[in-house]
Structures are given as structure tokens and as C-alpha cells.
PDB file of C-alpha atoms and ligand atoms in Angstrom:
ATOM      1  CA  MET A   1     -66.327 -31.653 -16.475  1.00  0.00           C
ATOM      2  CA  LYS A   2     -69.425 -29.728 -15.498  1.00  0.00           C
ATOM      3  CA  ASN A   3     -72.741 -31.729 -15.602  1.00  0.00           C
ATOM      4  CA  ASN A   4     -75.400 -30.430 -17.261  1.00  0.00           C
ATOM      5  CA  ARG A   5     -77.004 -29.782 -14.253  1.00  0.00           C
ATOM      6  CA  ASN A   6     -74.532 -27.685 -12.441  1.00  0.00           C
ATOM      7  CA  GLN A   7     -73.947 -25.625 -16.116  1.00  0.00           C
ATOM      8  CA  ALA A   8     -78.028 -25.072 -16.245  1.00  0.00           C
ATOM      9  CA  LEU A   9     -76.993 -23.549 -12.776  1.00  0.00           C
ATOM     10  CA  ILE A  10     -74.200 -21.508 -14.143  1.00  0.00           C
ATOM     11  CA  ASP A  11     -76.061 -20.690 -17.041  1.00  0.00           C
ATOM     12  CA  LYS A  12     -79.314 -19.006 -14.678  1.00  0.00           C
ATOM     13  CA  ILE A  13     -76.226 -17.462 -12.361  1.00  0.00           C
ATOM     14  CA  THR A  14     -74.831 -15.603 -15.110  1.00  0.00           C
ATOM     15  CA  GLN A  15     -78.434 -13.886 -16.907  1.00  0.00           C
ATOM     16  CA  LEU A  16     -79.252 -13.010 -13.587  1.00  0.00           C
ATOM     17  CA  LYS A  17     -76.144 -11.850 -12.553  1.00  0.00           C
ATOM     18  CA  LYS A  18     -76.469  -9.360 -15.804  1.00  0.00           C
ATOM     19  CA  GLU A  19     -80.201  -8.256 -15.268  1.00  0.00           C
ATOM     20  CA  ARG A  20     -79.604  -7.134 -11.686  1.00  0.00           C
ATOM     21  CA  ASN A  21     -76.731  -5.685 -11.711  1.00  0.00           C
ATOM     22  CA  ALA A  22     -74.591  -8.072  -9.058  1.00  0.00           C
ATOM     23  CA  VAL A  23     -71.630  -9.408  -7.997  1.00  0.00           C
ATOM     24  CA  ILE A  24     -70.781 -12.141  -6.479  1.00  0.00           C
ATOM     25  CA  LEU A  25     -68.186 -12.270  -3.682  1.00  0.00           C
ATOM     26  CA  ALA A  26     -67.288 -15.931  -2.375  1.00  0.00           C
ATOM     27  CA  HIS A  27     -65.158 -16.833   1.229  1.00  0.00           C
ATOM     28  CA  ASN A  28     -62.140 -18.910  -0.395  1.00  0.00           C
ATOM     29  CA  TYR A  29     -63.653 -22.538   2.129  1.00  0.00           C
ATOM     30  CA  GLN A  30     -66.294 -22.448  -0.286  1.00  0.00           C
ATOM     31  CA  LEU A  31     -67.498 -25.134  -2.397  1.00  0.00           C
ATOM     32  CA  GLY A  32     -65.221 -25.468  -5.434  1.00  0.00           C
ATOM     33  CA  GLU A  33     -68.205 -25.102  -7.654  1.00  0.00           C
ATOM     34  CA  VAL A  34     -69.055 -21.876  -5.944  1.00  0.00           C
ATOM     35  CA  GLN A  35     -66.094 -20.636  -5.895  1.00  0.00           C
ATOM     36  CA  ASP A  36     -65.831 -21.154  -9.700  1.00  0.00           C
ATOM     37  CA  ILE A  37     -68.731 -18.694 -10.008  1.00  0.00           C
ATOM     38  CA  ALA A  38     -67.723 -16.198  -8.178  1.00  0.00           C
ATOM     39  CA  ASP A  39     -66.442 -12.930 -10.050  1.00  0.00           C
ATOM     40  CA  PHE A  40     -63.854 -12.828  -7.065  1.00  0.00           C
ATOM     41  CA  VAL A  41     -62.255 -15.252  -3.955  1.00  0.00           C
ATOM     42  CA  GLY A  42     -60.055 -13.994  -1.391  1.00  0.00           C
ATOM     43  CA  ASP A  43     -60.328 -14.172   2.606  1.00  0.00           C
ATOM     44  CA  SER A  44     -62.516 -11.895   5.049  1.00  0.00           C
ATOM     45  CA  LEU A  45     -60.350  -8.339   4.540  1.00  0.00           C
ATOM     46  CA  ASP A  46     -59.857  -9.025   0.864  1.00  0.00           C
ATOM     47  CA  LEU A  47     -64.092  -9.678  -0.144  1.00  0.00           C
ATOM     48  CA  SER A  48     -64.567  -6.332   2.636  1.00  0.00           C
ATOM     49  CA  ARG A  49     -62.105  -4.174   0.082  1.00  0.00           C
ATOM     50  CA  LYS A  50     -64.098  -5.811  -3.042  1.00  0.00           C
ATOM     51  CA  ALA A  51     -67.507  -4.615  -1.524  1.00  0.00           C
ATOM     52  CA  ALA A  52     -66.180  -1.164  -0.256  1.00  0.00           C
ATOM     53  CA  LYS A  53     -65.172  -0.797  -4.159  1.00  0.00           C
ATOM     54  CA  THR A  54     -67.842  -2.657  -6.396  1.00  0.00           C
ATOM     55  CA  GLY A  55     -69.925  -0.691  -8.679  1.00  0.00           C
ATOM     56  CA  ALA A  56     -72.734  -3.035  -8.730  1.00  0.00           C
ATOM     57  CA  GLU A  57     -75.729  -2.800  -7.288  1.00  0.00           C
ATOM     58  CA  VAL A  58     -76.334  -5.916  -5.205  1.00  0.00           C
ATOM     59  CA  ILE A  59     -73.211  -8.090  -3.460  1.00  0.00           C
ATOM     60  CA  VAL A  60     -74.381 -11.581  -3.254  1.00  0.00           C
ATOM     61  CA  PHE A  61     -72.423 -12.765  -0.555  1.00  0.00           C
ATOM     62  CA  CYS A  62     -71.106 -16.582  -0.477  1.00  0.00           C
ATOM     63  CA  GLY A  63     -69.571 -17.193   2.825  1.00  0.00           C
ATOM     64  CA  VAL A  64     -70.462 -16.508   6.486  1.00  0.00           C
ATOM     65  CA  LEU A  65     -73.177 -13.872   7.546  1.00  0.00           C
ATOM     66  CA  PHE A  66     -70.760 -11.601   9.552  1.00  0.00           C
ATOM     67  CA  MET A  67     -69.093 -10.957   6.685  1.00  0.00           C
ATOM     68  CA  ALA A  68     -72.447  -9.818   4.616  1.00  0.00           C
ATOM     69  CA  GLU A  69     -72.788  -8.117   7.384  1.00  0.00           C
ATOM     70  CA  THR A  70     -69.287  -6.229   7.081  1.00  0.00           C
ATOM     71  CA  ALA A  71     -70.537  -5.676   3.606  1.00  0.00           C
ATOM     72  CA  SER A  72     -73.635  -4.236   4.114  1.00  0.00           C
ATOM     73  CA  ILE A  73     -71.779  -1.833   7.167  1.00  0.00           C
ATOM     74  CA  LEU A  74     -69.346  -1.109   4.338  1.00  0.00           C
ATOM     75  CA  CYS A  75     -72.131  -0.070   1.663  1.00  0.00           C
ATOM     76  CA  PRO A  76     -75.299   0.483   3.016  1.00  0.00           C
ATOM     77  CA  GLU A  77     -76.584   1.851  -0.368  1.00  0.00           C
ATOM     78  CA  LYS A  78     -76.367  -1.708  -1.744  1.00  0.00           C
ATOM     79  CA  ILE A  79     -78.128  -4.763  -1.755  1.00  0.00           C
ATOM     80  CA  VAL A  80     -76.186  -7.403   0.747  1.00  0.00           C
ATOM     81  CA  LEU A  81     -77.651 -11.007  -0.365  1.00  0.00           C
ATOM     82  CA  LEU A  82     -76.853 -13.970   1.659  1.00  0.00           C
ATOM     83  CA  PRO A  83     -78.311 -17.031   0.284  1.00  0.00           C
ATOM     84  CA  GLU A  84     -78.351 -18.868   3.239  1.00  0.00           C
ATOM     85  CA  ILE A  85     -79.612 -16.914   6.409  1.00  0.00           C
ATOM     86  CA  ASN A  86     -78.256 -19.924   8.184  1.00  0.00           C
ATOM     87  CA  ALA A  87     -74.753 -19.453   7.624  1.00  0.00           C
ATOM     88  CA  GLY A  88     -73.512 -18.302  10.816  1.00  0.00           C
ATOM     89  CA  CYS A  89     -70.145 -19.028  12.636  1.00  0.00           C
ATOM     90  CA  SER A  90     -69.633 -20.391  15.926  1.00  0.00           C
ATOM     91  CA  MET A  91     -66.595 -17.784  17.126  1.00  0.00           C
ATOM     92  CA  ALA A  92     -69.085 -15.089  16.394  1.00  0.00           C
ATOM     93  CA  ASP A  93     -71.863 -16.226  18.441  1.00  0.00           C
ATOM     94  CA  MET A  94     -69.296 -17.359  21.357  1.00  0.00           C
ATOM     95  CA  ILE A  95     -69.474 -13.385  22.574  1.00  0.00           C
ATOM     96  CA  THR A  96     -72.699 -10.889  22.531  1.00  0.00           C
ATOM     97  CA  ALA A  97     -72.571  -6.913  22.933  1.00  0.00           C
ATOM     98  CA  GLN A  98     -74.171  -7.267  26.611  1.00  0.00           C
ATOM     99  CA  LYS A  99     -71.527 -10.028  27.626  1.00  0.00           C
ATOM    100  CA  LEU A 100     -68.910  -7.420  25.907  1.00  0.00           C
ATOM    101  CA  LYS A 101     -70.108  -4.454  27.908  1.00  0.00           C
ATOM    102  CA  GLU A 102     -69.532  -6.377  30.642  1.00  0.00           C
ATOM    103  CA  GLU A 103     -65.952  -7.104  30.332  1.00  0.00           C
ATOM    104  CA  LYS A 104     -65.221  -3.554  29.312  1.00  0.00           C
ATOM    105  CA  LYS A 105     -66.426  -2.558  32.791  1.00  0.00           C
ATOM    106  CA  LYS A 106     -63.976  -4.758  34.663  1.00  0.00           C
ATOM    107  CA  HIS A 107     -60.877  -2.944  32.563  1.00  0.00           C
ATOM    108  CA  LEU A 108     -60.082   0.486  32.891  1.00  0.00           C
ATOM    109  CA  ASN A 109     -60.753   2.081  29.375  1.00  0.00           C
ATOM    110  CA  PRO A 110     -59.123  -1.069  27.467  1.00  0.00           C
ATOM    111  CA  CYS A 111     -59.079  -0.636  23.857  1.00  0.00           C
ATOM    112  CA  VAL A 112     -61.308  -3.244  22.896  1.00  0.00           C
ATOM    113  CA  ILE A 113     -60.203  -5.350  18.922  1.00  0.00           C
ATOM    114  CA  CYS A 114     -62.397  -7.239  17.554  1.00  0.00           C
ATOM    115  CA  TYR A 115     -61.667  -9.915  15.002  1.00  0.00           C
ATOM    116  CA  VAL A 116     -64.305  -9.717  12.469  1.00  0.00           C
ATOM    117  CA  ASN A 117     -66.292 -12.741  12.740  1.00  0.00           C
ATOM    118  CA  SER A 118     -68.141 -10.941  15.501  1.00  0.00           C
ATOM    119  CA  SER A 119     -71.474  -9.595  14.958  1.00  0.00           C
ATOM    120  CA  VAL A 120     -72.299  -6.258  14.579  1.00  0.00           C
ATOM    121  CA  GLU A 121     -73.606  -5.063  17.918  1.00  0.00           C
ATOM    122  CA  VAL A 122     -69.742  -6.666  18.624  1.00  0.00           C
ATOM    123  CA  LYS A 123     -68.271  -4.556  16.519  1.00  0.00           C
ATOM    124  CA  ALA A 124     -70.489  -1.390  17.649  1.00  0.00           C
ATOM    125  CA  GLU A 125     -68.631  -1.828  21.038  1.00  0.00           C
ATOM    126  CA  SER A 126     -65.283  -2.305  19.746  1.00  0.00           C
ATOM    127  CA  ASP A 127     -62.398   0.046  19.078  1.00  0.00           C
ATOM    128  CA  ILE A 128     -61.137  -1.219  16.177  1.00  0.00           C
ATOM    129  CA  CYS A 129     -61.573  -4.322  14.176  1.00  0.00           C
ATOM    130  CA  CYS A 130     -59.063  -6.333  12.193  1.00  0.00           C
ATOM    131  CA  THR A 131     -59.216  -9.374  10.665  1.00  0.00           C
ATOM    132  CA  SER A 132     -56.111 -12.308  10.542  1.00  0.00           C
ATOM    133  CA  ALA A 133     -54.728 -10.545   7.242  1.00  0.00           C
ATOM    134  CA  ASN A 134     -53.296  -7.358   9.539  1.00  0.00           C
ATOM    135  CA  ALA A 135     -54.202  -7.887  13.343  1.00  0.00           C
ATOM    136  CA  ILE A 136     -50.357  -7.852  13.814  1.00  0.00           C
ATOM    137  CA  GLU A 137     -50.430  -4.432  12.159  1.00  0.00           C
ATOM    138  CA  ILE A 138     -53.100  -3.173  14.001  1.00  0.00           C
ATOM    139  CA  VAL A 139     -51.950  -4.218  17.156  1.00  0.00           C
ATOM    140  CA  LYS A 140     -48.375  -2.498  16.574  1.00  0.00           C
ATOM    141  CA  GLY A 141     -50.219   0.612  15.498  1.00  0.00           C
ATOM    142  CA  LEU A 142     -52.053   0.777  18.796  1.00  0.00           C
ATOM    143  CA  ASP A 143     -50.830   3.082  22.045  1.00  0.00           C
ATOM    144  CA  GLY A 144     -48.409   0.900  24.397  1.00  0.00           C
ATOM    145  CA  THR A 145     -49.857   2.064  27.615  1.00  0.00           C
ATOM    146  CA  ARG A 146     -53.151   1.161  26.640  1.00  0.00           C
ATOM    147  CA  GLU A 147     -54.676  -1.937  28.089  1.00  0.00           C
ATOM    148  CA  ILE A 148     -56.227  -4.574  25.191  1.00  0.00           C
ATOM    149  CA  LEU A 149     -59.682  -6.271  25.061  1.00  0.00           C
ATOM    150  CA  PHE A 150     -58.871  -9.175  22.230  1.00  0.00           C
ATOM    151  CA  ILE A 151     -62.186 -10.655  21.364  1.00  0.00           C
ATOM    152  CA  PRO A 152     -63.398 -13.420  20.187  1.00  0.00           C
ATOM    153  CA  ASP A 153     -60.535 -15.776  18.846  1.00  0.00           C
ATOM    154  CA  GLN A 154     -58.100 -16.573  22.210  1.00  0.00           C
ATOM    155  CA  TYR A 155     -55.741 -18.340  19.729  1.00  0.00           C
ATOM    156  CA  LEU A 156     -55.420 -15.196  17.153  1.00  0.00           C
ATOM    157  CA  GLY A 157     -55.254 -12.681  20.402  1.00  0.00           C
ATOM    158  CA  HIS A 158     -52.723 -15.274  21.743  1.00  0.00           C
ATOM    159  CA  TYR A 159     -50.858 -15.562  18.231  1.00  0.00           C
ATOM    160  CA  VAL A 160     -50.529 -11.414  18.420  1.00  0.00           C
ATOM    161  CA  SER A 161     -49.719 -11.116  22.140  1.00  0.00           C
ATOM    162  CA  THR A 162     -46.958 -13.145  21.404  1.00  0.00           C
ATOM    163  CA  GLN A 163     -45.553 -12.015  18.034  1.00  0.00           C
ATOM    164  CA  LEU A 164     -45.163  -8.807  19.445  1.00  0.00           C
ATOM    165  CA  ASN A 165     -44.353  -9.568  23.002  1.00  0.00           C
ATOM    166  CA  ARG A 166     -47.577  -7.515  24.374  1.00  0.00           C
ATOM    167  CA  LYS A 167     -49.999  -8.486  26.833  1.00  0.00           C
ATOM    168  CA  MET A 168     -53.713  -9.024  25.977  1.00  0.00           C
ATOM    169  CA  THR A 169     -56.841  -9.856  28.001  1.00  0.00           C
ATOM    170  CA  LEU A 170     -57.976 -12.612  25.659  1.00  0.00           C
ATOM    171  CA  TRP A 171     -61.569 -13.284  25.117  1.00  0.00           C
ATOM    172  CA  PRO A 172     -62.074 -17.911  25.015  1.00  0.00           C
ATOM    173  CA  GLY A 173     -63.623 -18.012  21.755  1.00  0.00           C
ATOM    174  CA  TYR A 174     -62.371 -20.478  19.303  1.00  0.00           C
ATOM    175  CA  CYS A 175     -62.944 -21.978  16.048  1.00  0.00           C
ATOM    176  CA  PRO A 176     -64.676 -24.965  16.620  1.00  0.00           C
ATOM    177  CA  THR A 177     -63.376 -26.172  12.684  1.00  0.00           C
ATOM    178  CA  HIS A 178     -59.806 -25.170  13.920  1.00  0.00           C
ATOM    179  CA  VAL A 179     -59.282 -26.602  16.786  1.00  0.00           C
ATOM    180  CA  ARG A 180     -60.191 -29.939  15.311  1.00  0.00           C
ATOM    181  CA  ILE A 181     -57.120 -29.939  13.553  1.00  0.00           C
ATOM    182  CA  LEU A 182     -54.225 -31.020  16.217  1.00  0.00           C
ATOM    183  CA  PRO A 183     -50.083 -30.977  17.187  1.00  0.00           C
ATOM    184  CA  GLU A 184     -50.292 -34.904  16.265  1.00  0.00           C
ATOM    185  CA  ASP A 185     -51.677 -34.273  12.857  1.00  0.00           C
ATOM    186  CA  ILE A 186     -48.732 -32.009  11.829  1.00  0.00           C
ATOM    187  CA  ILE A 187     -46.333 -34.214  13.314  1.00  0.00           C
ATOM    188  CA  ARG A 188     -47.043 -37.155  11.235  1.00  0.00           C
ATOM    189  CA  LEU A 189     -47.510 -35.557   8.202  1.00  0.00           C
ATOM    190  CA  LYS A 190     -44.570 -33.967   9.042  1.00  0.00           C
ATOM    191  CA  ALA A 191     -42.588 -37.130   9.098  1.00  0.00           C
ATOM    192  CA  GLU A 192     -44.035 -38.467   6.047  1.00  0.00           C
ATOM    193  CA  HIS A 193     -43.164 -35.350   4.389  1.00  0.00           C
ATOM    194  CA  PRO A 194     -40.177 -33.927   4.966  1.00  0.00           C
ATOM    195  CA  GLN A 195     -39.211 -31.653   2.644  1.00  0.00           C
ATOM    196  CA  ALA A 196     -43.131 -30.072   3.083  1.00  0.00           C
ATOM    197  CA  LYS A 197     -43.984 -26.240   4.441  1.00  0.00           C
ATOM    198  CA  VAL A 198     -46.350 -26.223   6.785  1.00  0.00           C
ATOM    199  CA  MET A 199     -49.007 -23.366   6.752  1.00  0.00           C
ATOM    200  CA  VAL A 200     -51.808 -22.731   8.828  1.00  0.00           C
ATOM    201  CA  HIS A 201     -54.046 -20.290  10.068  1.00  0.00           C
ATOM    202  CA  PRO A 202     -54.037 -18.393  13.291  1.00  0.00           C
ATOM    203  CA  GLU A 203     -57.270 -19.721  14.595  1.00  0.00           C
ATOM    204  CA  CYS A 204     -55.632 -23.030  14.851  1.00  0.00           C
ATOM    205  CA  ARG A 205     -54.156 -23.999  18.642  1.00  0.00           C
ATOM    206  CA  PRO A 206     -51.294 -22.218  19.825  1.00  0.00           C
ATOM    207  CA  GLU A 207     -49.191 -26.154  19.793  1.00  0.00           C
ATOM    208  CA  VAL A 208     -50.490 -26.596  15.912  1.00  0.00           C
ATOM    209  CA  ILE A 209     -49.011 -22.831  15.473  1.00  0.00           C
ATOM    210  CA  SER A 210     -45.719 -23.839  16.914  1.00  0.00           C
ATOM    211  CA  LEU A 211     -45.165 -26.415  14.446  1.00  0.00           C
ATOM    212  CA  ALA A 212     -46.029 -24.406  11.571  1.00  0.00           C
ATOM    213  CA  ASP A 213     -43.278 -22.600   8.930  1.00  0.00           C
ATOM    214  CA  GLU A 214     -45.780 -20.113   8.007  1.00  0.00           C
ATOM    215  CA  VAL A 215     -48.983 -18.438   9.561  1.00  0.00           C
ATOM    216  CA  GLN A 216     -51.375 -16.556   7.401  1.00  0.00           C
ATOM    217  CA  SER A 217     -54.693 -15.935   6.519  1.00  0.00           C
ATOM    218  CA  THR A 218     -56.604 -17.832   3.850  1.00  0.00           C
ATOM    219  CA  GLY A 219     -55.308 -14.922   1.415  1.00  0.00           C
ATOM    220  CA  GLY A 220     -51.841 -14.798   3.035  1.00  0.00           C
ATOM    221  CA  MET A 221     -52.145 -18.819   2.398  1.00  0.00           C
ATOM    222  CA  CYS A 222     -52.631 -18.434  -1.010  1.00  0.00           C
ATOM    223  CA  LYS A 223     -49.625 -16.185  -1.480  1.00  0.00           C
ATOM    224  CA  PHE A 224     -47.256 -18.287   0.036  1.00  0.00           C
ATOM    225  CA  ALA A 225     -48.393 -21.371  -1.683  1.00  0.00           C
ATOM    226  CA  LYS A 226     -48.159 -19.832  -5.467  1.00  0.00           C
ATOM    227  CA  GLU A 227     -44.527 -17.774  -3.791  1.00  0.00           C
ATOM    228  CA  THR A 228     -42.849 -20.912  -1.968  1.00  0.00           C
ATOM    229  CA  GLU A 229     -40.279 -22.723  -3.514  1.00  0.00           C
ATOM    230  CA  ALA A 230     -41.627 -25.558  -2.011  1.00  0.00           C
ATOM    231  CA  SER A 231     -42.936 -28.516  -3.750  1.00  0.00           C
ATOM    232  CA  GLU A 232     -44.829 -30.206  -0.750  1.00  0.00           C
ATOM    233  CA  ILE A 233     -47.267 -28.531   2.079  1.00  0.00           C
ATOM    234  CA  ILE A 234     -49.008 -29.294   4.855  1.00  0.00           C
ATOM    235  CA  VAL A 235     -52.292 -27.230   4.614  1.00  0.00           C
ATOM    236  CA  GLY A 236     -53.883 -26.086   8.510  1.00  0.00           C
ATOM    237  CA  THR A 237     -57.208 -25.207   8.137  1.00  0.00           C
ATOM    238  CA  GLU A 238     -60.652 -25.616   6.577  1.00  0.00           C
ATOM    239  CA  LEU A 239     -60.450 -27.956   3.569  1.00  0.00           C
ATOM    240  CA  GLY A 240     -62.479 -25.826   1.088  1.00  0.00           C
ATOM    241  CA  ILE A 241     -59.208 -23.463   0.905  1.00  0.00           C
ATOM    242  CA  ILE A 242     -57.589 -26.544  -0.802  1.00  0.00           C
ATOM    243  CA  HIS A 243     -60.129 -26.486  -4.512  1.00  0.00           C
ATOM    244  CA  ARG A 244     -58.158 -22.843  -4.896  1.00  0.00           C
ATOM    245  CA  LEU A 245     -54.881 -24.041  -3.662  1.00  0.00           C
ATOM    246  CA  ARG A 246     -55.309 -27.155  -6.336  1.00  0.00           C
ATOM    247  CA  LYS A 247     -56.121 -24.497  -9.116  1.00  0.00           C
ATOM    248  CA  GLU A 248     -53.690 -22.323  -8.937  1.00  0.00           C
ATOM    249  CA  ASN A 249     -50.730 -24.584  -7.632  1.00  0.00           C
ATOM    250  CA  PRO A 250     -51.386 -27.645 -10.244  1.00  0.00           C
ATOM    251  CA  GLU A 251     -47.560 -28.698  -9.708  1.00  0.00           C
ATOM    252  CA  LYS A 252     -47.423 -28.552  -6.353  1.00  0.00           C
ATOM    253  CA  ARG A 253     -48.556 -31.505  -3.942  1.00  0.00           C
ATOM    254  CA  LEU A 254     -51.085 -29.959  -0.809  1.00  0.00           C
ATOM    255  CA  PHE A 255     -51.638 -32.436   1.842  1.00  0.00           C
ATOM    256  CA  THR A 256     -54.645 -31.466   4.635  1.00  0.00           C
ATOM    257  CA  ALA A 257     -53.787 -31.084   8.001  1.00  0.00           C
ATOM    258  CA  SER A 258     -56.586 -32.733   9.101  1.00  0.00           C
ATOM    259  CA  GLU A 259     -59.336 -33.937   7.196  1.00  0.00           C
ATOM    260  CA  GLN A 260     -61.336 -32.896  10.455  1.00  0.00           C
ATOM    261  CA  ALA A 261     -61.987 -29.542   9.270  1.00  0.00           C
ATOM    262  CA  ILE A 262     -65.194 -27.991   7.469  1.00  0.00           C
ATOM    263  CA  CYS A 263     -66.847 -25.881   8.451  1.00  0.00           C
ATOM    264  CA  PRO A 264     -70.737 -26.317   8.498  1.00  0.00           C
ATOM    265  CA  TYR A 265     -71.673 -23.254   8.150  1.00  0.00           C
ATOM    266  CA  MET A 266     -69.649 -22.015   5.168  1.00  0.00           C
ATOM    267  CA  LYS A 267     -70.794 -25.407   2.611  1.00  0.00           C
ATOM    268  CA  LEU A 268     -74.691 -24.249   2.651  1.00  0.00           C
ATOM    269  CA  ILE A 269     -74.780 -22.038   0.185  1.00  0.00           C
ATOM    270  CA  THR A 270     -74.634 -23.689  -2.984  1.00  0.00           C
ATOM    271  CA  LEU A 271     -75.400 -22.974  -6.588  1.00  0.00           C
ATOM    272  CA  GLU A 272     -79.245 -23.889  -6.826  1.00  0.00           C
ATOM    273  CA  LYS A 273     -79.046 -21.296  -3.272  1.00  0.00           C
ATOM    274  CA  ILE A 274     -77.428 -18.791  -4.873  1.00  0.00           C
ATOM    275  CA  VAL A 275     -79.958 -18.768  -8.173  1.00  0.00           C
ATOM    276  CA  TRP A 276     -82.723 -18.666  -5.713  1.00  0.00           C
ATOM    277  CA  SER A 277     -81.471 -15.958  -3.922  1.00  0.00           C
ATOM    278  CA  LEU A 278     -80.695 -13.909  -6.972  1.00  0.00           C
ATOM    279  CA  GLU A 279     -84.002 -14.452  -8.451  1.00  0.00           C
ATOM    280  CA  GLU A 280     -86.225 -13.866  -4.844  1.00  0.00           C
ATOM    281  CA  MET A 281     -83.649 -11.077  -3.897  1.00  0.00           C
ATOM    282  CA  GLN A 282     -83.442 -13.050  -0.276  1.00  0.00           C
ATOM    283  CA  PHE A 283     -81.740 -13.269   2.188  1.00  0.00           C
ATOM    284  CA  GLN A 284     -80.970  -9.128   2.364  1.00  0.00           C
ATOM    285  CA  VAL A 285     -78.783  -8.338   5.271  1.00  0.00           C
ATOM    286  CA  LYS A 286     -79.316  -4.805   6.075  1.00  0.00           C
ATOM    287  CA  ILE A 287     -78.223  -3.475   9.494  1.00  0.00           C
ATOM    288  CA  PRO A 288     -79.868  -0.421  11.161  1.00  0.00           C
ATOM    289  CA  ALA A 289     -78.103   2.635  10.615  1.00  0.00           C
ATOM    290  CA  GLU A 290     -77.618   3.705  14.180  1.00  0.00           C
ATOM    291  CA  ILE A 291     -75.904   0.569  14.640  1.00  0.00           C
ATOM    292  CA  ALA A 292     -74.190   0.149  11.339  1.00  0.00           C
ATOM    293  CA  ASN A 293     -72.810   3.823  11.909  1.00  0.00           C
ATOM    294  CA  LYS A 294     -71.296   2.340  15.548  1.00  0.00           C
ATOM    295  CA  ALA A 295     -69.937  -0.483  13.751  1.00  0.00           C
ATOM    296  CA  ARG A 296     -68.441   1.007  10.641  1.00  0.00           C
ATOM    297  CA  LYS A 297     -65.467   2.779  12.767  1.00  0.00           C
ATOM    298  CA  ALA A 298     -63.892   0.229  13.763  1.00  0.00           C
ATOM    299  CA  VAL A 299     -64.089  -1.158  10.586  1.00  0.00           C
ATOM    300  CA  ASP A 300     -63.016   1.597   8.951  1.00  0.00           C
ATOM    301  CA  LYS A 301     -59.904   1.478  11.004  1.00  0.00           C
ATOM    302  CA  MET A 302     -59.444  -2.327   9.773  1.00  0.00           C
ATOM    303  CA  LEU A 303     -59.632  -1.296   5.822  1.00  0.00           C
ATOM    304  CA  VAL A 304     -56.862   1.430   6.254  1.00  0.00           C
ATOM    305  CA  ALA A 305     -54.427  -1.125   8.122  1.00  0.00           C
ATOM    306  CA  VAL A 306     -52.421  -2.971   5.879  1.00  0.00           C
TER     307      VAL A 306
HETATM  308  P1  13P B 401     -60.046 -15.486   6.765  1.00  0.00           P
HETATM  309  O1  13P B 401     -59.593 -13.769   6.842  1.00  0.00           O
HETATM  310  O2  13P B 401     -58.389 -15.872   6.960  1.00  0.00           O
HETATM  311  O3  13P B 401     -60.096 -15.814   5.334  1.00  0.00           O
HETATM  312  O4  13P B 401     -60.436 -16.684   7.799  1.00  0.00           O
HETATM  313  C1  13P B 401     -61.957 -16.274   8.048  1.00  0.00           C
HETATM  314  C2  13P B 401     -62.470 -17.397   8.432  1.00  0.00           C
HETATM  315  O5  13P B 401     -63.441 -17.185   9.214  1.00  0.00           O
HETATM  316  C3  13P B 401     -61.466 -18.047   9.062  1.00  0.00           C
HETATM  317  O6  13P B 401     -61.739 -19.365   9.523  1.00  0.00           O
HETATM  318 FE1  SF4 B 402     -66.588 -19.262  11.719  1.00  0.00          FE
HETATM  319 FE2  SF4 B 402     -64.556 -21.214  12.025  1.00  0.00          FE
HETATM  320 FE3  SF4 B 402     -66.249 -21.372  10.030  1.00  0.00          FE
HETATM  321 FE4  SF4 B 402     -64.407 -19.889   9.619  1.00  0.00          FE
HETATM  322  S1  SF4 B 402     -63.858 -21.473   9.689  1.00  0.00           S
HETATM  323  S2  SF4 B 402     -66.378 -18.813   9.673  1.00  0.00           S
HETATM  324  S3  SF4 B 402     -64.377 -19.003  12.883  1.00  0.00           S
HETATM  325  S4  SF4 B 402     -66.748 -21.104  12.147  1.00  0.00           S
END
């Protein structure tokens, strides 16, 4: 049951949304109450596609900065709002455009594949972007002779590389939230719930991935949870996804792999901040045209892949 305070905030958001001609996009890791007021909830790829297609004039991005930046690259004519400017991503901060330029010099014409969890400056220095939903397809489609430099997530890179048996140079970045999920967490839960299927995000450690039945983006996990005949699922990713999984699968038993898997950035966005954001039209995420044009080349290729 919604409390009166939340209901008042929800009413205000509905009114402001109409006045501003705004759409609210929320990532699967957002707080439950934020997911519930969003027009669309999804993974990074879903949200980029929604942003690219929306007819709204304003996009309120309930996620983290790199996601809002991607929306702004795709819709330069729209106003993209991030209700909390400190909603960053530790993994994205593990590489800079300068460091990438230096690394590129150490390789012979490498093809730089950039996980979408990266800054716009880094995307502008990359050949092609991917998300966890299409990284395998993107690498499959590349010229087999060219060296691949995969940035910044070593674990997603490692997963793709082993799935395709393709050697890649991996940047040593990682997600501090996903590395908190340990193989022993999965082993213990599997012993307690032997019938359960294990689904994990590819940002997890390889030792965790090797224990999983399914390795999926957050959107892929939602799909798998709906379609599987298993009635028990062990969930190896950020805990915000449980809200959506429970809502969509009330009859299934879901077990979180680790109570430590909380992304502090994803929790910064609240109903209050969304109201403020729509009232003040803040914080606007706007990318200078020159850098946006360079980054768009890599992002557009990400959208056409599966
Ligand atoms: P998805 O694209 O799978 O939603 O993942 C985004 C993310 O930041 C995972 O940590
Ligand atoms: Fe970044 Fe990890 Fe948070 Fe995803 S969960 S936004 S990779 S810090």
C-alpha cells in the first residue's frame, strides 16, 4: 500500500510529466517506487532504444550518468534530465579517454569495443559500443583478424572471449557491486535449493559465472524468469531487480545471491528528486556536438546489433 506522502509525490510527478511532455525511463536497479512510476523499465539496451524512439520532449532518466549521456547522444534535440547528478558508475570511472588513447598506441590498429558503462569521451575514442545484452553478437560480427581491445569491464570481456573462443585484450575494470557476489554464495544457495536455476549478470566474477545456468543482462534475466519452468531462481545481480522480478513472477521463489550487491549510485534517485528535476528542469545532461557526433558512431552500431 502506498503511503500518503508517496501518493502526493506520484500525483505531482504525473502532473509535471504532462506539463513538460516528459517520459520517465528507469533502469531495472532503481528503487521499487521509482520503477513503479516509470513509463518504461529496462536494461541499458532497452532504455537506449526507448530514448531513441520517444516522441516526448523531455526524458527523465532514472539510472546513472552514462545512461543519460547515451540518451542525450541519441536524442540531441531533446532535454535529458538526470534527477541526481552524482549518480555515476564506478566501472565507467575506471577508464578515461586519455588512458584509452595511450593504450591504443600499444596495439596495432585495435578495434576498441566499449561497454556502454563508460563516459561519452571514452565512447568517442571507441569503434563500437555494446551492452551486456548484445556484447557476444557484436564481437561475433567483427573482422576475425583484427585485434580487439575490450574496455572497461574485464569480466564481461572475459565472458565474451570464452564464449566465442576469441582472444581479446581486456581493460582491468570491474563493477564493485557485482564482485561482491562470491562463488561460495552461489554454492551455498544451490545446496539449500537444489531445484533452483542460477542466473547471473556477466559483470560477475568468472568463478561465479561458471556456476550459473544463465548469464544475462538485466533485461535477459527478466525474460528468463518469466519463461523458465523452474519455480525457484537464484539471482546474481544488483538487488534492485528483485522488485521487478517479484512483481512479474509472484508465484516464483527468488533468492538473492548476495545481500551486499547494492549499487549505491542506482539508489540515489528518489521520488522527491524526480519531482524536483521536473520542476527545475535539472540536471540537464547535454553533450557538446563535436564529442557527441564522434560517440554516436559507436553507439549507433550498438543499437543495430541484436
Ligand atoms: P544491464 O544493461 O544488464 O541492465 O546492466 C547495466 C549495469 O550497469 C549492470 O551493472
Ligand atoms: Fe556501474 Fe556497477 Fe552500478 Fe552497474 S551496478 S551502474 S556497473 S557501479
